[in-house]
């Protein structure tokens, strides 16, 4: 909370996937189907919708443009990008663990530059404690529809939709990232510009599209590289790697590390992006600092340290 009582940071179950040709009707239909499933699951927890008449619309007010409808319109101009963000904050600028959003690249960006689009969603860390299914299964279904090139899911930091408000708390984000190596620090708009030549990295769940799976020698070779410590589940257009039975947060202050993540990180290191710009405009996450953070799970201490007891919140995919 900030000094005005606003929620500006929350830890959640967070997943982000990146995909190609976001302008196409096929991909828009897939994203719309995922949005509909998420909305049906969380019900009235969503309170704000963007784009709205003036930024965000209240969902208990006048009718809001529904992504499940306008995304699947065959007449949608593919030369223009699209985006949406719905969340459950107490106000339109507060962080909340009920959050779903996506951004689609324009056709000319996809055709000329291979620009990536993204889809991201979050849930409370205890959401599946007393519900059927689990976070891995949900992410698996979404990936089957969208068929991304890369993605990840686990404990993540959800920030305010207001980027100017976020700038005031960049030092706190950095401090949390340094203390908790299992915590995903996510800036998908920035990441999507740099992930054409490599994946961002790993978390509890890591998604690999066909291109990156092939670059590692295919499912069999990747399975051997993982050394039997992770579960590899093939999906249409790629594979999902689950590092362990539950997500881990880690706490370097207590020498607790997400030990199951290390072997996955090292196995996928050859395809991880080597260059990434700063993600903070004023704060400490500059270029070198963020590139070092991307490699944070490679070290031997991830295996030698004690297991973090990451408060597992969901069941393995079955």
Coordinates of C-alpha atoms in Angstrom, one line a residue:
X1 CA 0.0 0.0 0.0
X2 CA 1.2 3.5 -0.6
X3 CA 0.9 6.5 1.8
X4 CA -2.6 7.2 0.4
X5 CA -3.9 3.7 1.2
X6 CA -3.8 2.5 -2.5
X7 CA -2.8 -1.0 -3.4
X8 CA 0.1 -0.6 -5.7
X9 CA 1.7 -4.1 -5.6
X10 CA 0.3 -7.5 -5.1
X11 CA 1.7 -11.0 -5.3
X12 CA -0.5 -13.3 -7.4
X13 CA -0.5 -16.4 -9.6
X14 CA 0.6 -14.7 -12.8
X15 CA 1.0 -16.1 -16.4
X16 CA 2.0 -14.3 -19.6
X17 CA 2.3 -15.9 -23.0
X18 CA 3.6 -14.4 -26.3
X19 CA 2.3 -15.3 -29.7
X20 CA 2.6 -14.4 -33.3
X21 CA 0.1 -12.8 -35.8
X22 CA -2.0 -11.2 -33.1
X23 CA -3.9 -9.2 -35.7
X24 CA -5.4 -12.4 -37.3
X25 CA -9.0 -13.5 -36.7
X26 CA -7.7 -17.0 -35.7
X27 CA -5.7 -15.6 -32.8
X28 CA -8.3 -13.1 -31.8
X29 CA -10.9 -15.8 -31.5
X30 CA -8.5 -17.8 -29.3
X31 CA -7.9 -14.9 -27.0
X32 CA -11.6 -14.1 -26.8
X33 CA -12.3 -17.7 -25.8
X34 CA -9.7 -17.5 -23.0
X35 CA -11.1 -14.2 -21.8
X36 CA -14.6 -15.8 -21.7
X37 CA -13.4 -18.7 -19.6
X38 CA -11.5 -16.5 -17.2
X39 CA -14.5 -14.1 -16.8
X40 CA -16.9 -17.0 -16.2
X41 CA -14.5 -18.3 -13.5
X42 CA -13.9 -15.1 -11.5
X43 CA -17.4 -13.7 -11.8
X44 CA -18.0 -10.3 -10.2
X45 CA -14.4 -9.9 -9.0
X46 CA -13.7 -7.8 -12.1
X47 CA -14.5 -4.2 -11.6
X48 CA -12.8 -2.1 -14.3
X49 CA -12.5 -2.4 -18.1
X50 CA -10.1 -0.8 -20.5
X51 CA -10.5 0.6 -23.1
X52 CA -13.4 2.7 -21.9
X53 CA -14.9 6.1 -22.6
X54 CA -12.2 7.8 -20.4
X55 CA -9.5 5.2 -19.9
X56 CA -11.3 2.7 -17.7
X57 CA -15.1 2.0 -17.4
X58 CA -16.7 0.7 -14.2
X59 CA -18.2 -2.7 -14.9
X60 CA -21.2 -1.9 -12.8
X61 CA -22.0 1.2 -14.9
X62 CA -23.1 1.6 -18.5
X63 CA -22.4 -1.3 -21.0
X64 CA -18.7 -1.8 -21.6
X65 CA -17.1 -2.9 -24.8
X66 CA -16.8 -6.7 -24.5
X67 CA -13.5 -8.3 -25.8
X68 CA -15.4 -11.6 -26.3
X69 CA -17.5 -9.8 -28.9
X70 CA -15.4 -7.1 -30.6
X71 CA -12.3 -9.3 -30.9
X72 CA -14.0 -11.8 -33.0
X73 CA -15.5 -9.2 -35.4
X74 CA -14.2 -10.2 -38.9
X75 CA -14.4 -6.5 -39.8
X76 CA -11.9 -5.5 -37.2
X77 CA -9.1 -3.4 -38.9
X78 CA -6.0 -5.7 -38.9
X79 CA -3.8 -2.7 -39.7
X80 CA -4.5 -1.3 -36.2
X81 CA -3.4 -2.9 -33.0
X82 CA -5.8 -3.9 -30.2
X83 CA -5.6 -4.2 -26.5
X84 CA -7.7 -4.7 -23.4
X85 CA -7.2 -4.9 -19.6
X86 CA -9.9 -5.8 -17.0
X87 CA -9.1 -5.9 -13.3
X88 CA -10.6 -6.0 -9.9
X89 CA -8.9 -3.1 -8.1
X90 CA -10.9 -1.0 -5.6
X91 CA -10.2 1.9 -8.0
X92 CA -9.1 2.0 -11.6
X93 CA -5.5 2.6 -10.7
X94 CA -5.0 0.0 -8.0
X95 CA -3.2 -3.2 -8.3
X96 CA -5.3 -6.4 -8.0
X97 CA -4.8 -10.1 -8.3
X98 CA -7.9 -10.4 -10.5
X99 CA -6.5 -9.2 -13.8
X100 CA -6.6 -10.2 -17.4
X101 CA -5.2 -8.3 -20.4
X102 CA -3.8 -8.7 -23.9
X103 CA -2.2 -6.7 -26.7
X104 CA -2.3 -7.6 -30.4
X105 CA 0.3 -6.3 -32.9
X106 CA -0.7 -4.7 -36.1
X107 CA -0.6 -6.7 -39.3
X108 CA 2.3 -4.7 -40.9
X109 CA 4.3 -5.1 -37.7
X110 CA 3.8 -8.9 -37.8
X111 CA 4.5 -9.2 -41.5
X112 CA 7.6 -7.0 -41.6
X113 CA 9.2 -7.5 -38.2
X114 CA 7.6 -10.6 -36.7
X115 CA 6.3 -8.5 -33.8
X116 CA 4.8 -10.5 -30.9
X117 CA 1.5 -10.1 -29.1
X118 CA 0.8 -11.1 -25.5
X119 CA -1.9 -12.4 -23.3
X120 CA -1.6 -12.2 -19.5
X121 CA -3.8 -13.1 -16.5
X122 CA -3.6 -13.3 -12.7
X123 CA -5.4 -14.9 -9.8
X124 CA -5.1 -14.9 -6.0
X125 CA -2.4 -17.4 -4.9
X126 CA -5.0 -19.4 -2.9
X127 CA -7.6 -19.5 -5.8
X128 CA -7.3 -23.2 -6.4
X129 CA -7.0 -24.3 -2.8
X130 CA -10.6 -25.3 -2.6
X131 CA -11.5 -25.5 -6.3
X132 CA -11.2 -28.3 -8.8
X133 CA -8.5 -28.1 -11.5
X134 CA -5.4 -26.0 -11.0
X135 CA -3.3 -23.2 -12.4
X136 CA -1.2 -25.5 -14.7
X137 CA -4.3 -27.0 -16.2
X138 CA -5.8 -23.6 -16.9
X139 CA -2.7 -22.3 -18.5
X140 CA -2.4 -25.5 -20.5
X141 CA -5.9 -24.9 -22.0
X142 CA -5.2 -21.3 -22.8
X143 CA -1.9 -22.3 -24.6
X144 CA -3.7 -25.0 -26.5
X145 CA -6.0 -22.3 -27.9
X146 CA -3.5 -19.6 -28.6
X147 CA -0.4 -21.7 -29.4
X148 CA 2.2 -19.2 -28.1
X149 CA 5.9 -19.1 -28.9
X150 CA 6.8 -18.7 -25.3
X151 CA 5.4 -18.1 -21.9
X152 CA 5.7 -18.5 -18.1
X153 CA 3.5 -18.8 -15.0
X154 CA 4.0 -18.9 -11.2
X155 CA 4.2 -16.4 -8.4
X156 CA 4.3 -12.9 -10.0
X157 CA 4.1 -9.3 -9.0
X158 CA 1.0 -7.5 -10.2
X159 CA 1.4 -3.7 -10.4
X160 CA -0.9 -0.7 -10.8
X161 CA -2.3 -0.1 -14.3
X162 CA -1.1 3.4 -13.9
X163 CA 2.5 3.6 -15.1
X164 CA 3.2 6.9 -13.5
X165 CA 2.1 5.5 -10.1
X166 CA 4.4 2.5 -10.8
X167 CA 7.4 4.8 -11.3
X168 CA 7.1 5.8 -7.6
X169 CA 7.6 2.2 -6.4
X170 CA 10.3 1.0 -8.7
X171 CA 12.8 0.6 -5.8
X172 CA 10.3 -1.6 -4.0
X173 CA 9.9 -3.8 -7.0
X174 CA 13.6 -4.2 -7.3
X175 CA 14.0 -5.0 -3.6
X176 CA 11.3 -7.7 -3.9
X177 CA 12.9 -9.1 -7.0
X178 CA 16.3 -9.4 -5.3
X179 CA 14.8 -11.0 -2.2
X180 CA 12.5 -13.5 -3.9
X181 CA 14.0 -15.2 -6.9
X182 CA 10.9 -17.1 -7.7
X183 CA 8.9 -13.9 -8.1
X184 CA 8.1 -13.0 -11.8
X185 CA 8.8 -9.4 -12.6
X186 CA 6.7 -8.7 -15.7
X187 CA 6.7 -5.9 -18.2
X188 CA 5.1 -7.7 -21.2
X189 CA 4.9 -4.7 -23.5
X190 CA 8.6 -4.2 -23.2
X191 CA 9.5 -7.9 -23.2
X192 CA 7.5 -8.5 -26.4
X193 CA 9.8 -6.2 -28.3
X194 CA 12.9 -8.3 -27.4
X195 CA 11.7 -11.9 -27.4
X196 CA 11.8 -12.6 -31.1
X197 CA 15.3 -14.1 -30.7
X198 CA 15.0 -15.8 -27.4
X199 CA 12.7 -16.6 -24.5
X200 CA 12.5 -14.3 -21.4
X201 CA 13.2 -17.1 -19.0
X202 CA 11.6 -19.7 -16.7
X203 CA 9.3 -19.8 -13.7
X204 CA 7.3 -22.6 -12.1
X205 CA 5.6 -23.2 -15.5
X206 CA 7.4 -22.5 -18.7
X207 CA 5.8 -22.7 -22.2
X208 CA 7.8 -23.4 -25.3
X209 CA 6.5 -23.2 -28.8
X210 CA 7.6 -25.5 -31.6
X211 CA 10.4 -23.2 -32.6
X212 CA 12.1 -23.2 -29.2
X213 CA 11.3 -26.8 -28.5
X214 CA 13.0 -27.8 -31.8
X215 CA 16.0 -25.5 -31.0
X216 CA 16.5 -27.7 -27.9
X217 CA 16.4 -30.9 -29.9
X218 CA 12.7 -31.8 -29.3
X219 CA 10.8 -33.2 -26.3
X220 CA 13.1 -36.2 -25.8
X221 CA 16.3 -34.2 -25.7
X222 CA 14.8 -31.6 -23.4
X223 CA 13.5 -34.2 -21.1
X224 CA 17.0 -35.6 -20.7
X225 CA 18.4 -32.1 -20.2
X226 CA 15.9 -31.5 -17.4
X227 CA 17.3 -34.6 -15.6
X228 CA 14.0 -35.9 -14.4
X229 CA 13.4 -33.1 -12.0
X230 CA 10.6 -31.5 -14.0
X231 CA 7.5 -32.7 -15.7
X232 CA 7.3 -32.1 -19.5
X233 CA 3.9 -32.1 -21.0
X234 CA 3.4 -31.8 -24.7
X235 CA 0.7 -29.6 -26.1
X236 CA -0.5 -28.6 -29.5
X237 CA 2.3 -26.5 -30.9
X238 CA 4.8 -27.0 -28.2
X239 CA 5.2 -28.1 -24.6
X240 CA 4.7 -27.0 -21.0
X241 CA 7.5 -27.6 -18.5
X242 CA 6.5 -27.7 -14.8
X243 CA 9.6 -27.3 -12.6
X244 CA 8.1 -28.9 -9.5
X245 CA 4.8 -29.9 -7.8
X246 CA 4.1 -26.3 -6.6
X247 CA 5.3 -22.8 -7.2
X248 CA 8.2 -21.5 -5.0
X249 CA 8.9 -17.9 -4.0
X250 CA 12.3 -18.2 -2.3
X251 CA 13.8 -15.8 0.2
X252 CA 17.5 -14.9 -0.1
X253 CA 17.4 -13.3 3.3
X254 CA 16.9 -16.8 4.8
X255 CA 19.0 -18.7 2.2
X256 CA 15.8 -20.2 0.8
X257 CA 15.9 -20.8 -3.0
X258 CA 13.4 -22.2 -5.6
X259 CA 15.6 -25.3 -6.0
X260 CA 13.3 -26.9 -8.6
X261 CA 13.7 -24.0 -11.0
X262 CA 17.5 -24.2 -11.4
X263 CA 17.7 -27.3 -13.6
X264 CA 14.9 -25.9 -15.9
X265 CA 16.7 -22.5 -16.1
X266 CA 20.0 -24.1 -17.0
X267 CA 18.4 -26.5 -19.6
X268 CA 16.7 -23.5 -21.3
X269 CA 19.7 -21.2 -21.0
X270 CA 20.8 -21.7 -24.7
X271 CA 17.5 -20.2 -25.9
X272 CA 17.2 -17.4 -23.3
X273 CA 17.3 -13.8 -24.7
X274 CA 20.8 -12.4 -24.2
X275 CA 20.0 -8.7 -24.5
X276 CA 17.2 -6.7 -22.8
X277 CA 16.9 -3.0 -22.1
X278 CA 16.1 -1.4 -18.8
X279 CA 12.6 -1.9 -17.5
X280 CA 12.5 1.0 -15.0
X281 CA 12.5 4.5 -16.2
X282 CA 14.1 5.9 -13.0
X283 CA 14.6 3.0 -10.7
X284 CA 17.4 0.5 -10.3
X285 CA 16.4 -2.1 -12.9
X286 CA 18.6 -0.9 -15.6
X287 CA 19.9 -2.9 -18.6
X288 CA 22.7 -4.8 -16.8
X289 CA 20.6 -5.3 -13.6
X290 CA 17.7 -6.8 -15.5
X291 CA 19.8 -9.0 -17.7
X292 CA 21.5 -10.3 -14.5
X293 CA 18.0 -10.9 -13.0
X294 CA 17.0 -13.0 -16.1
X295 CA 19.9 -15.4 -15.2
X296 CA 19.2 -15.4 -11.5
X297 CA 18.1 -19.1 -11.4
X298 CA 21.2 -20.5 -13.1
X299 CA 23.5 -20.7 -10.1
X300 CA 24.3 -23.9 -8.1
X301 CA 22.7 -22.4 -5.0
X302 CA 19.3 -23.0 -6.5
X303 CA 20.1 -26.7 -6.1
X304 CA 22.1 -26.5 -2.9
X305 CA 19.8 -24.2 -0.9
X306 CA 16.9 -25.4 1.1
X307 CA 13.5 -25.7 -0.6
X308 CA 11.6 -22.5 -0.1
X309 CA 8.3 -24.2 0.8
X310 CA 6.6 -21.9 -1.8
X311 CA 3.1 -22.2 -0.5
X312 CA 1.8 -24.5 -3.3
X313 CA -1.6 -23.4 -4.4
X314 CA -2.6 -25.7 -7.2
X315 CA -2.5 -29.3 -8.5
X316 CA -0.2 -30.6 -11.2
X317 CA -1.8 -30.8 -14.6
X318 CA -3.5 -34.1 -15.3

